[in-house]
């Protein structure tokens, strides 16, 4: 063996240019050890065997002939894929180590043990193929890894098993599909000091949102014990999301999502010669606790940003937390190869037109809709009976399932998170999938017609029957520029990232009540007065939802702040106008525990709603929780782009009272850049526009309520439907009057409503009035943008023509 062709190279002597020698995985570990350690990124020490060592093993044992012969028989149809793989793997496992290779591996292992301060230190033994982790060779889990390996004999045996795993059935079929020559792909082995995450936790993280491609978040999945359960999708992990642009400020904690996973199992070290690891049930306390605290989440997110910046591309990383020392480590990093390669110029939008009963729900992967018959497969032994084009339903998947996953219309699993095997492969295949349903294999059955919908945000749903849906392809290439801002109406935090690529000018209306009803579900006063609640069933449900919160009001504040943060993050730093709660009393009463706190009204539309609640003894403490959430959103998380908006404010006296209550709760207009808008939806807002403009920074015209109250028409009445017209001259007078008055007072004014998307003439009217912004639903954005551009062009032409006319 010559000096310039070693069998073993330490990580610190490797870099990303060494893929041909040690494969992508080990080259990346070397790159991080050599370049990112100084920036605080911790990577466990270790070394890699070279591709040359692999070829030396193959030559020493005469394996080329065995491999070629087996593959020729397979291609000639003389042997099945299973027989071919088994024969080649058996030949590897019977092979003997060349003396010089075995010697160098033993010597390096002893040195690693010395560095670790232990005899026969525990190591992870991971495969790293020389064609692995390249943009066109990205499928997860092609080769094997072995954890908690101790001793020289066990290490050499694990390395031999890694070599054999280059010819698993899935690896053979994958290379055949990709056109890689089997005898031109070598295998390097990474031998890395084990992090005692069996006593702590581990998981996966991405420096990009894996569902939407939103590139300003880090997504972290976490479970107790060794990380293989997260990668394989055996457990439902915690999920954390962190907003990257605000991470540079150490005073901020921009964690925009913390979702507790089930984490029913954890992988530990095993004792005895047969098994290196084993799975055990987690405790009730572990299932109810987050694996990482906020500072650990932020540290991992900062490392993800550092790694992404170094590589110059979105990254897919594995991390581990040592339970003895409490330290965090990055144990793998590779380029993310799905979302980062999607073309940014188009967006497909799926919409369910009719829905059957909802059968199961879980985490949505992708944003498409698929229909078909269920094919329920419980184990890999049954995959031969899969029917092409069916909806694959199973407990979990691993790389052995890839051949049938390619043939499925959609995938539904009981277990797994967004970084599980099923999720990763589904993304790569472009298939909609729903993972972590918990009970799909119990509820769904073979040959059942279902619709799989991933088009409704972070949650995916399986509906009974074949539902009607439509697909629209939106192209960003020909969107015109407009002087008038066109913003979005958003409510659902789960779907906020879906629209990040739309070139909107911000969010003109973020509806707080959607977050309250869907993500919190509890009436805020029922949390404030929990101890005196009379409704025992409501009390039980609240106790269950708020488990882990010593202060039950913190449940409301935290979930509201994080829900709104996702909307604020999607369009940061552009303004995001958050309307404070605007439930009617009958809607508030439907929240858990709400009936005890709401009066019964004959006409809730004109009753105790909007601004009147915020200073009332009936709800003042509930509004204080809303204010706490906004303050946390702006000051602790850093979303200073959030603008507050007060709905249904009937008088200037009421405006003064609301602003006073806000100030008592630490939200004073003008301080820390806080802007406060008012909804213009009552004729008094128009009549006293100048006085309202002295108290607020802007108006948002709510055209539905303003039309209703101007014309005296109940907008929900079928009998009066033809009289409800936002283009009525009286309503247009109201709109043009408030725009003019607002501008004279230096206040901004916008409109949120459907009319500009339905009626080009209405968009033209708003532009002629000089409105500052129009806020619309995302699916109407393109149409409104074009209507506004056309109206602006016509206005310019008219003005130019008038300028050329001779004076009379």
PDB file of C-alpha atoms in Angstrom, residues 129-338:
ATOM      1  CA  UNK A 129     -21.577   5.618  -1.684  1.00  0.00           C
ATOM      2  CA  UNK A 130     -19.534   7.625  -4.158  1.00  0.00           C
ATOM      3  CA  UNK A 131     -22.701   8.371  -6.179  1.00  0.00           C
ATOM      4  CA  UNK A 132     -24.747   9.182  -3.083  1.00  0.00           C
ATOM      5  CA  UNK A 133     -26.232  12.598  -2.171  1.00  0.00           C
ATOM      6  CA  UNK A 134     -25.744  13.983  -5.665  1.00  0.00           C
ATOM      7  CA  UNK A 135     -28.619  16.011  -7.215  1.00  0.00           C
ATOM      8  CA  UNK A 136     -29.637  13.117  -9.474  1.00  0.00           C
ATOM      9  CA  UNK A 137     -29.063  10.395  -6.876  1.00  0.00           C
ATOM     10  CA  UNK A 138     -30.944  11.556  -3.838  1.00  0.00           C
ATOM     11  CA  UNK A 139     -33.304   8.806  -2.663  1.00  0.00           C
ATOM     12  CA  UNK A 140     -33.076   8.279   1.067  1.00  0.00           C
ATOM     13  CA  UNK A 141     -31.517   5.253   2.739  1.00  0.00           C
ATOM     14  CA  UNK A 142     -29.910   3.380  -0.122  1.00  0.00           C
ATOM     15  CA  UNK A 143     -27.240   1.774   2.090  1.00  0.00           C
ATOM     16  CA  UNK A 144     -27.113   0.626   5.694  1.00  0.00           C
ATOM     17  CA  UNK A 145     -25.940   2.227   8.921  1.00  0.00           C
ATOM     18  CA  UNK A 146     -25.067   0.437  12.155  1.00  0.00           C
ATOM     19  CA  UNK A 147     -25.145   2.118  15.562  1.00  0.00           C
ATOM     20  CA  UNK A 148     -23.477   1.409  18.911  1.00  0.00           C
ATOM     21  CA  UNK A 149     -20.664  -0.708  17.456  1.00  0.00           C
ATOM     22  CA  UNK A 150     -17.909  -1.550  19.966  1.00  0.00           C
ATOM     23  CA  UNK A 151     -14.628  -3.394  19.567  1.00  0.00           C
ATOM     24  CA  UNK A 152     -12.365  -4.058  16.586  1.00  0.00           C
ATOM     25  CA  UNK A 153     -13.976  -7.337  15.526  1.00  0.00           C
ATOM     26  CA  UNK A 154     -17.493  -5.867  15.684  1.00  0.00           C
ATOM     27  CA  UNK A 155     -16.297  -2.819  13.730  1.00  0.00           C
ATOM     28  CA  UNK A 156     -14.758  -4.867  10.903  1.00  0.00           C
ATOM     29  CA  UNK A 157     -17.910  -6.968  10.719  1.00  0.00           C
ATOM     30  CA  UNK A 158     -20.123  -3.846  10.561  1.00  0.00           C
ATOM     31  CA  UNK A 159     -17.920  -2.451   7.773  1.00  0.00           C
ATOM     32  CA  UNK A 160     -18.262  -5.707   5.835  1.00  0.00           C
ATOM     33  CA  UNK A 161     -22.052  -5.463   6.229  1.00  0.00           C
ATOM     34  CA  UNK A 162     -21.915  -1.884   4.904  1.00  0.00           C
ATOM     35  CA  UNK A 163     -20.134  -3.127   1.787  1.00  0.00           C
ATOM     36  CA  UNK A 164     -22.780  -5.821   1.337  1.00  0.00           C
ATOM     37  CA  UNK A 165     -25.540  -3.211   1.633  1.00  0.00           C
ATOM     38  CA  UNK A 166     -24.354  -1.654  -1.625  1.00  0.00           C
ATOM     39  CA  UNK A 167     -26.294  -4.545  -3.182  1.00  0.00           C
ATOM     40  CA  UNK A 168     -29.572  -4.505  -1.284  1.00  0.00           C
ATOM     41  CA  UNK A 169     -32.549  -5.117  -3.563  1.00  0.00           C
ATOM     42  CA  UNK A 170     -33.535  -1.454  -3.384  1.00  0.00           C
ATOM     43  CA  UNK A 171     -29.981  -0.259  -4.188  1.00  0.00           C
ATOM     44  CA  UNK A 172     -29.738  -2.538  -7.226  1.00  0.00           C
ATOM     45  CA  UNK A 173     -33.130  -1.446  -8.600  1.00  0.00           C
ATOM     46  CA  UNK A 174     -32.323   2.201  -7.891  1.00  0.00           C
ATOM     47  CA  UNK A 175     -29.058   2.113  -9.850  1.00  0.00           C
ATOM     48  CA  UNK A 176     -30.790   0.261 -12.669  1.00  0.00           C
ATOM     49  CA  UNK A 177     -33.444   3.011 -12.822  1.00  0.00           C
ATOM     50  CA  UNK A 178     -30.840   5.785 -12.690  1.00  0.00           C
ATOM     51  CA  UNK A 179     -28.550   4.197 -15.244  1.00  0.00           C
ATOM     52  CA  UNK A 180     -25.554   3.924 -12.893  1.00  0.00           C
ATOM     53  CA  UNK A 181     -23.116   1.126 -13.660  1.00  0.00           C
ATOM     54  CA  UNK A 182     -22.976  -1.141 -10.610  1.00  0.00           C
ATOM     55  CA  UNK A 183     -19.235  -1.690 -10.834  1.00  0.00           C
ATOM     56  CA  UNK A 184     -18.515   2.022 -11.086  1.00  0.00           C
ATOM     57  CA  UNK A 185     -20.118   2.856  -7.744  1.00  0.00           C
ATOM     58  CA  UNK A 186     -17.863   2.345  -4.730  1.00  0.00           C
ATOM     59  CA  UNK A 187     -18.593   2.544  -1.023  1.00  0.00           C
ATOM     60  CA  UNK A 188     -16.836   4.484   1.695  1.00  0.00           C
ATOM     61  CA  UNK A 189     -17.605   3.885   5.356  1.00  0.00           C
ATOM     62  CA  UNK A 190     -17.781   6.605   7.989  1.00  0.00           C
ATOM     63  CA  UNK A 191     -16.761   5.540  11.490  1.00  0.00           C
ATOM     64  CA  UNK A 192     -17.908   8.278  13.865  1.00  0.00           C
ATOM     65  CA  UNK A 193     -17.921   8.595  17.649  1.00  0.00           C
ATOM     66  CA  UNK A 194     -21.444   7.866  18.875  1.00  0.00           C
ATOM     67  CA  UNK A 195     -23.311  10.702  20.538  1.00  0.00           C
ATOM     68  CA  UNK A 196     -25.206   9.327  23.541  1.00  0.00           C
ATOM     69  CA  UNK A 197     -28.501  10.462  22.097  1.00  0.00           C
ATOM     70  CA  UNK A 198     -29.990   7.222  23.408  1.00  0.00           C
ATOM     71  CA  UNK A 199     -29.957   9.118  26.715  1.00  0.00           C
ATOM     72  CA  UNK A 200     -31.015  12.386  25.063  1.00  0.00           C
ATOM     73  CA  UNK A 201     -32.681  12.899  21.734  1.00  0.00           C
ATOM     74  CA  UNK A 202     -32.016  13.196  18.030  1.00  0.00           C
ATOM     75  CA  UNK A 203     -33.637  14.030  14.747  1.00  0.00           C
ATOM     76  CA  UNK A 204     -33.489  15.716  11.387  1.00  0.00           C
ATOM     77  CA  UNK A 205     -33.579  19.344  10.255  1.00  0.00           C
ATOM     78  CA  UNK A 206     -33.870  21.212   6.974  1.00  0.00           C
ATOM     79  CA  UNK A 207     -32.845  24.780   6.190  1.00  0.00           C
ATOM     80  CA  UNK A 208     -35.922  25.116   3.954  1.00  0.00           C
ATOM     81  CA  UNK A 209     -39.600  24.272   4.414  1.00  0.00           C
ATOM     82  CA  UNK A 210     -39.878  20.776   3.003  1.00  0.00           C
ATOM     83  CA  UNK A 211     -43.480  21.233   1.849  1.00  0.00           C
ATOM     84  CA  UNK A 212     -43.569  24.646   0.197  1.00  0.00           C
ATOM     85  CA  UNK A 213     -39.922  25.459  -0.486  1.00  0.00           C
ATOM     86  CA  UNK A 214     -40.212  28.570   1.721  1.00  0.00           C
ATOM     87  CA  UNK A 215     -36.539  29.339   2.190  1.00  0.00           C
ATOM     88  CA  UNK A 216     -36.701  31.531   5.299  1.00  0.00           C
ATOM     89  CA  UNK A 217     -37.374  28.818   7.881  1.00  0.00           C
ATOM     90  CA  UNK A 218     -35.497  25.983   9.525  1.00  0.00           C
ATOM     91  CA  UNK A 219     -37.641  22.899  10.197  1.00  0.00           C
ATOM     92  CA  UNK A 220     -36.489  20.641  13.063  1.00  0.00           C
ATOM     93  CA  UNK A 221     -37.935  17.217  13.922  1.00  0.00           C
ATOM     94  CA  UNK A 222     -37.032  15.634  17.263  1.00  0.00           C
ATOM     95  CA  UNK A 223     -37.638  12.393  19.177  1.00  0.00           C
ATOM     96  CA  UNK A 224     -36.231  10.765  22.289  1.00  0.00           C
ATOM     97  CA  UNK A 225     -33.361   8.306  21.826  1.00  0.00           C
ATOM     98  CA  UNK A 226     -31.312   7.575  18.722  1.00  0.00           C
ATOM     99  CA  UNK A 227     -32.323   9.331  15.524  1.00  0.00           C
ATOM    100  CA  UNK A 228     -33.114   6.314  13.340  1.00  0.00           C
ATOM    101  CA  UNK A 229     -36.774   6.345  14.432  1.00  0.00           C
ATOM    102  CA  UNK A 230     -37.224   9.854  13.038  1.00  0.00           C
ATOM    103  CA  UNK A 231     -35.479   9.021   9.748  1.00  0.00           C
ATOM    104  CA  UNK A 232     -37.430   5.793   9.312  1.00  0.00           C
ATOM    105  CA  UNK A 233     -40.757   7.347  10.342  1.00  0.00           C
ATOM    106  CA  UNK A 234     -41.255   4.859  13.168  1.00  0.00           C
ATOM    107  CA  UNK A 235     -42.400   7.649  15.514  1.00  0.00           C
ATOM    108  CA  UNK A 236     -44.319  10.906  15.233  1.00  0.00           C
ATOM    109  CA  UNK A 237     -41.693  13.477  16.249  1.00  0.00           C
ATOM    110  CA  UNK A 238     -41.909  16.964  17.690  1.00  0.00           C
ATOM    111  CA  UNK A 239     -41.722  19.646  15.019  1.00  0.00           C
ATOM    112  CA  UNK A 240     -40.204  23.099  15.490  1.00  0.00           C
ATOM    113  CA  UNK A 241     -39.950  25.896  12.925  1.00  0.00           C
ATOM    114  CA  UNK A 242     -37.629  28.891  13.242  1.00  0.00           C
ATOM    115  CA  UNK A 243     -37.626  32.067  11.133  1.00  0.00           C
ATOM    116  CA  UNK A 244     -34.093  32.548   9.798  1.00  0.00           C
ATOM    117  CA  UNK A 245     -33.916  36.311   9.065  1.00  0.00           C
ATOM    118  CA  UNK A 246     -34.385  37.193  12.756  1.00  0.00           C
ATOM    119  CA  UNK A 247     -31.855  34.700  14.157  1.00  0.00           C
ATOM    120  CA  UNK A 248     -28.960  37.171  14.012  1.00  0.00           C
ATOM    121  CA  UNK A 249     -30.479  39.112  16.909  1.00  0.00           C
ATOM    122  CA  UNK A 250     -29.630  37.133  20.048  1.00  0.00           C
ATOM    123  CA  UNK A 251     -32.335  39.000  21.996  1.00  0.00           C
ATOM    124  CA  UNK A 252     -35.100  37.485  19.832  1.00  0.00           C
ATOM    125  CA  UNK A 253     -36.600  33.981  19.851  1.00  0.00           C
ATOM    126  CA  UNK A 254     -38.265  33.638  16.416  1.00  0.00           C
ATOM    127  CA  UNK A 255     -39.626  30.108  16.968  1.00  0.00           C
ATOM    128  CA  UNK A 256     -42.813  30.224  14.930  1.00  0.00           C
ATOM    129  CA  UNK A 257     -44.019  26.692  15.582  1.00  0.00           C
ATOM    130  CA  UNK A 258     -43.671  24.065  18.330  1.00  0.00           C
ATOM    131  CA  UNK A 259     -45.810  21.009  17.756  1.00  0.00           C
ATOM    132  CA  UNK A 260     -45.691  18.166  20.272  1.00  0.00           C
ATOM    133  CA  UNK A 261     -45.284  14.739  18.641  1.00  0.00           C
ATOM    134  CA  UNK A 262     -46.486  11.407  19.991  1.00  0.00           C
ATOM    135  CA  UNK A 263     -42.963   9.902  20.314  1.00  0.00           C
ATOM    136  CA  UNK A 264     -44.298   6.539  21.499  1.00  0.00           C
ATOM    137  CA  UNK A 265     -40.953   4.723  21.057  1.00  0.00           C
ATOM    138  CA  UNK A 266     -37.293   5.504  21.596  1.00  0.00           C
ATOM    139  CA  UNK A 267     -34.242   3.640  20.330  1.00  0.00           C
ATOM    140  CA  UNK A 268     -31.636   2.749  22.944  1.00  0.00           C
ATOM    141  CA  UNK A 269     -28.370   0.866  23.121  1.00  0.00           C
ATOM    142  CA  UNK A 270     -28.926  -2.859  23.497  1.00  0.00           C
ATOM    143  CA  UNK A 271     -26.889  -5.264  25.577  1.00  0.00           C
ATOM    144  CA  UNK A 272     -25.695  -8.576  24.215  1.00  0.00           C
ATOM    145  CA  UNK A 273     -23.848  -9.596  21.089  1.00  0.00           C
ATOM    146  CA  UNK A 274     -26.827  -9.963  18.768  1.00  0.00           C
ATOM    147  CA  UNK A 275     -28.302  -6.473  18.739  1.00  0.00           C
ATOM    148  CA  UNK A 276     -26.648  -3.053  18.969  1.00  0.00           C
ATOM    149  CA  UNK A 277     -29.925  -1.144  19.436  1.00  0.00           C
ATOM    150  CA  UNK A 278     -33.493  -1.793  20.557  1.00  0.00           C
ATOM    151  CA  UNK A 279     -36.780   0.110  20.687  1.00  0.00           C
ATOM    152  CA  UNK A 280     -38.658   0.606  23.955  1.00  0.00           C
ATOM    153  CA  UNK A 281     -41.869   2.492  24.784  1.00  0.00           C
ATOM    154  CA  UNK A 282     -41.443   6.057  26.023  1.00  0.00           C
ATOM    155  CA  UNK A 283     -42.826   7.151  29.361  1.00  0.00           C
ATOM    156  CA  UNK A 284     -45.985   9.217  29.703  1.00  0.00           C
ATOM    157  CA  UNK A 285     -43.837  12.175  30.792  1.00  0.00           C
ATOM    158  CA  UNK A 286     -41.611  11.854  27.699  1.00  0.00           C
ATOM    159  CA  UNK A 287     -44.599  11.767  25.379  1.00  0.00           C
ATOM    160  CA  UNK A 288     -45.972  14.918  27.017  1.00  0.00           C
ATOM    161  CA  UNK A 289     -42.638  16.807  26.890  1.00  0.00           C
ATOM    162  CA  UNK A 290     -40.718  18.552  24.126  1.00  0.00           C
ATOM    163  CA  UNK A 291     -37.344  16.974  23.365  1.00  0.00           C
ATOM    164  CA  UNK A 292     -35.623  20.360  22.990  1.00  0.00           C
ATOM    165  CA  UNK A 293     -35.970  23.604  24.895  1.00  0.00           C
ATOM    166  CA  UNK A 294     -36.137  26.959  23.126  1.00  0.00           C
ATOM    167  CA  UNK A 295     -32.412  27.721  23.411  1.00  0.00           C
ATOM    168  CA  UNK A 296     -31.515  24.332  21.925  1.00  0.00           C
ATOM    169  CA  UNK A 297     -33.968  24.866  19.058  1.00  0.00           C
ATOM    170  CA  UNK A 298     -32.421  28.261  18.336  1.00  0.00           C
ATOM    171  CA  UNK A 299     -28.876  26.848  18.508  1.00  0.00           C
ATOM    172  CA  UNK A 300     -29.685  24.136  15.976  1.00  0.00           C
ATOM    173  CA  UNK A 301     -31.392  26.665  13.709  1.00  0.00           C
ATOM    174  CA  UNK A 302     -28.336  28.943  13.805  1.00  0.00           C
ATOM    175  CA  UNK A 303     -26.117  25.976  12.932  1.00  0.00           C
ATOM    176  CA  UNK A 304     -28.440  25.170  10.022  1.00  0.00           C
ATOM    177  CA  UNK A 305     -28.011  28.745   8.740  1.00  0.00           C
ATOM    178  CA  UNK A 306     -24.224  28.512   9.138  1.00  0.00           C
ATOM    179  CA  UNK A 307     -24.093  25.197   7.260  1.00  0.00           C
ATOM    180  CA  UNK A 308     -26.422  26.467   4.522  1.00  0.00           C
ATOM    181  CA  UNK A 309     -24.355  29.637   4.074  1.00  0.00           C
ATOM    182  CA  UNK A 310     -21.129  27.606   3.844  1.00  0.00           C
ATOM    183  CA  UNK A 311     -22.490  25.226   1.220  1.00  0.00           C
ATOM    184  CA  UNK A 312     -24.444  27.920  -0.611  1.00  0.00           C
ATOM    185  CA  UNK A 313     -27.595  25.813  -0.872  1.00  0.00           C
ATOM    186  CA  UNK A 314     -30.489  24.493   1.271  1.00  0.00           C
ATOM    187  CA  UNK A 315     -29.362  21.581   3.443  1.00  0.00           C
ATOM    188  CA  UNK A 316     -30.759  18.383   4.955  1.00  0.00           C
ATOM    189  CA  UNK A 317     -29.082  17.623   8.301  1.00  0.00           C
ATOM    190  CA  UNK A 318     -29.190  15.078  11.108  1.00  0.00           C
ATOM    191  CA  UNK A 319     -28.489  16.161  14.687  1.00  0.00           C
ATOM    192  CA  UNK A 320     -28.102  14.462  18.054  1.00  0.00           C
ATOM    193  CA  UNK A 321     -28.127  15.551  21.695  1.00  0.00           C
ATOM    194  CA  UNK A 322     -25.825  13.774  24.125  1.00  0.00           C
ATOM    195  CA  UNK A 323     -27.805  12.852  27.233  1.00  0.00           C
ATOM    196  CA  UNK A 324     -24.697  12.815  29.426  1.00  0.00           C
ATOM    197  CA  UNK A 325     -23.205  16.185  28.507  1.00  0.00           C
ATOM    198  CA  UNK A 326     -26.321  17.926  27.176  1.00  0.00           C
ATOM    199  CA  UNK A 327     -24.323  18.997  24.108  1.00  0.00           C
ATOM    200  CA  UNK A 328     -25.754  19.145  20.598  1.00  0.00           C
ATOM    201  CA  UNK A 329     -23.997  17.760  17.520  1.00  0.00           C
ATOM    202  CA  UNK A 330     -24.509  17.662  13.744  1.00  0.00           C
ATOM    203  CA  UNK A 331     -23.926  14.093  12.600  1.00  0.00           C
ATOM    204  CA  UNK A 332     -24.752  14.433   8.881  1.00  0.00           C
ATOM    205  CA  UNK A 333     -25.374  17.154   6.297  1.00  0.00           C
ATOM    206  CA  UNK A 334     -26.290  16.837   2.637  1.00  0.00           C
ATOM    207  CA  UNK A 335     -27.891  19.101   0.018  1.00  0.00           C
ATOM    208  CA  UNK A 336     -31.687  19.257   0.015  1.00  0.00           C
ATOM    209  CA  UNK A 337     -32.644  18.039  -3.430  1.00  0.00           C
ATOM    210  CA  UNK A 338     -36.414  18.424  -3.837  1.00  0.00           C
TER     211      UNK A 338
END
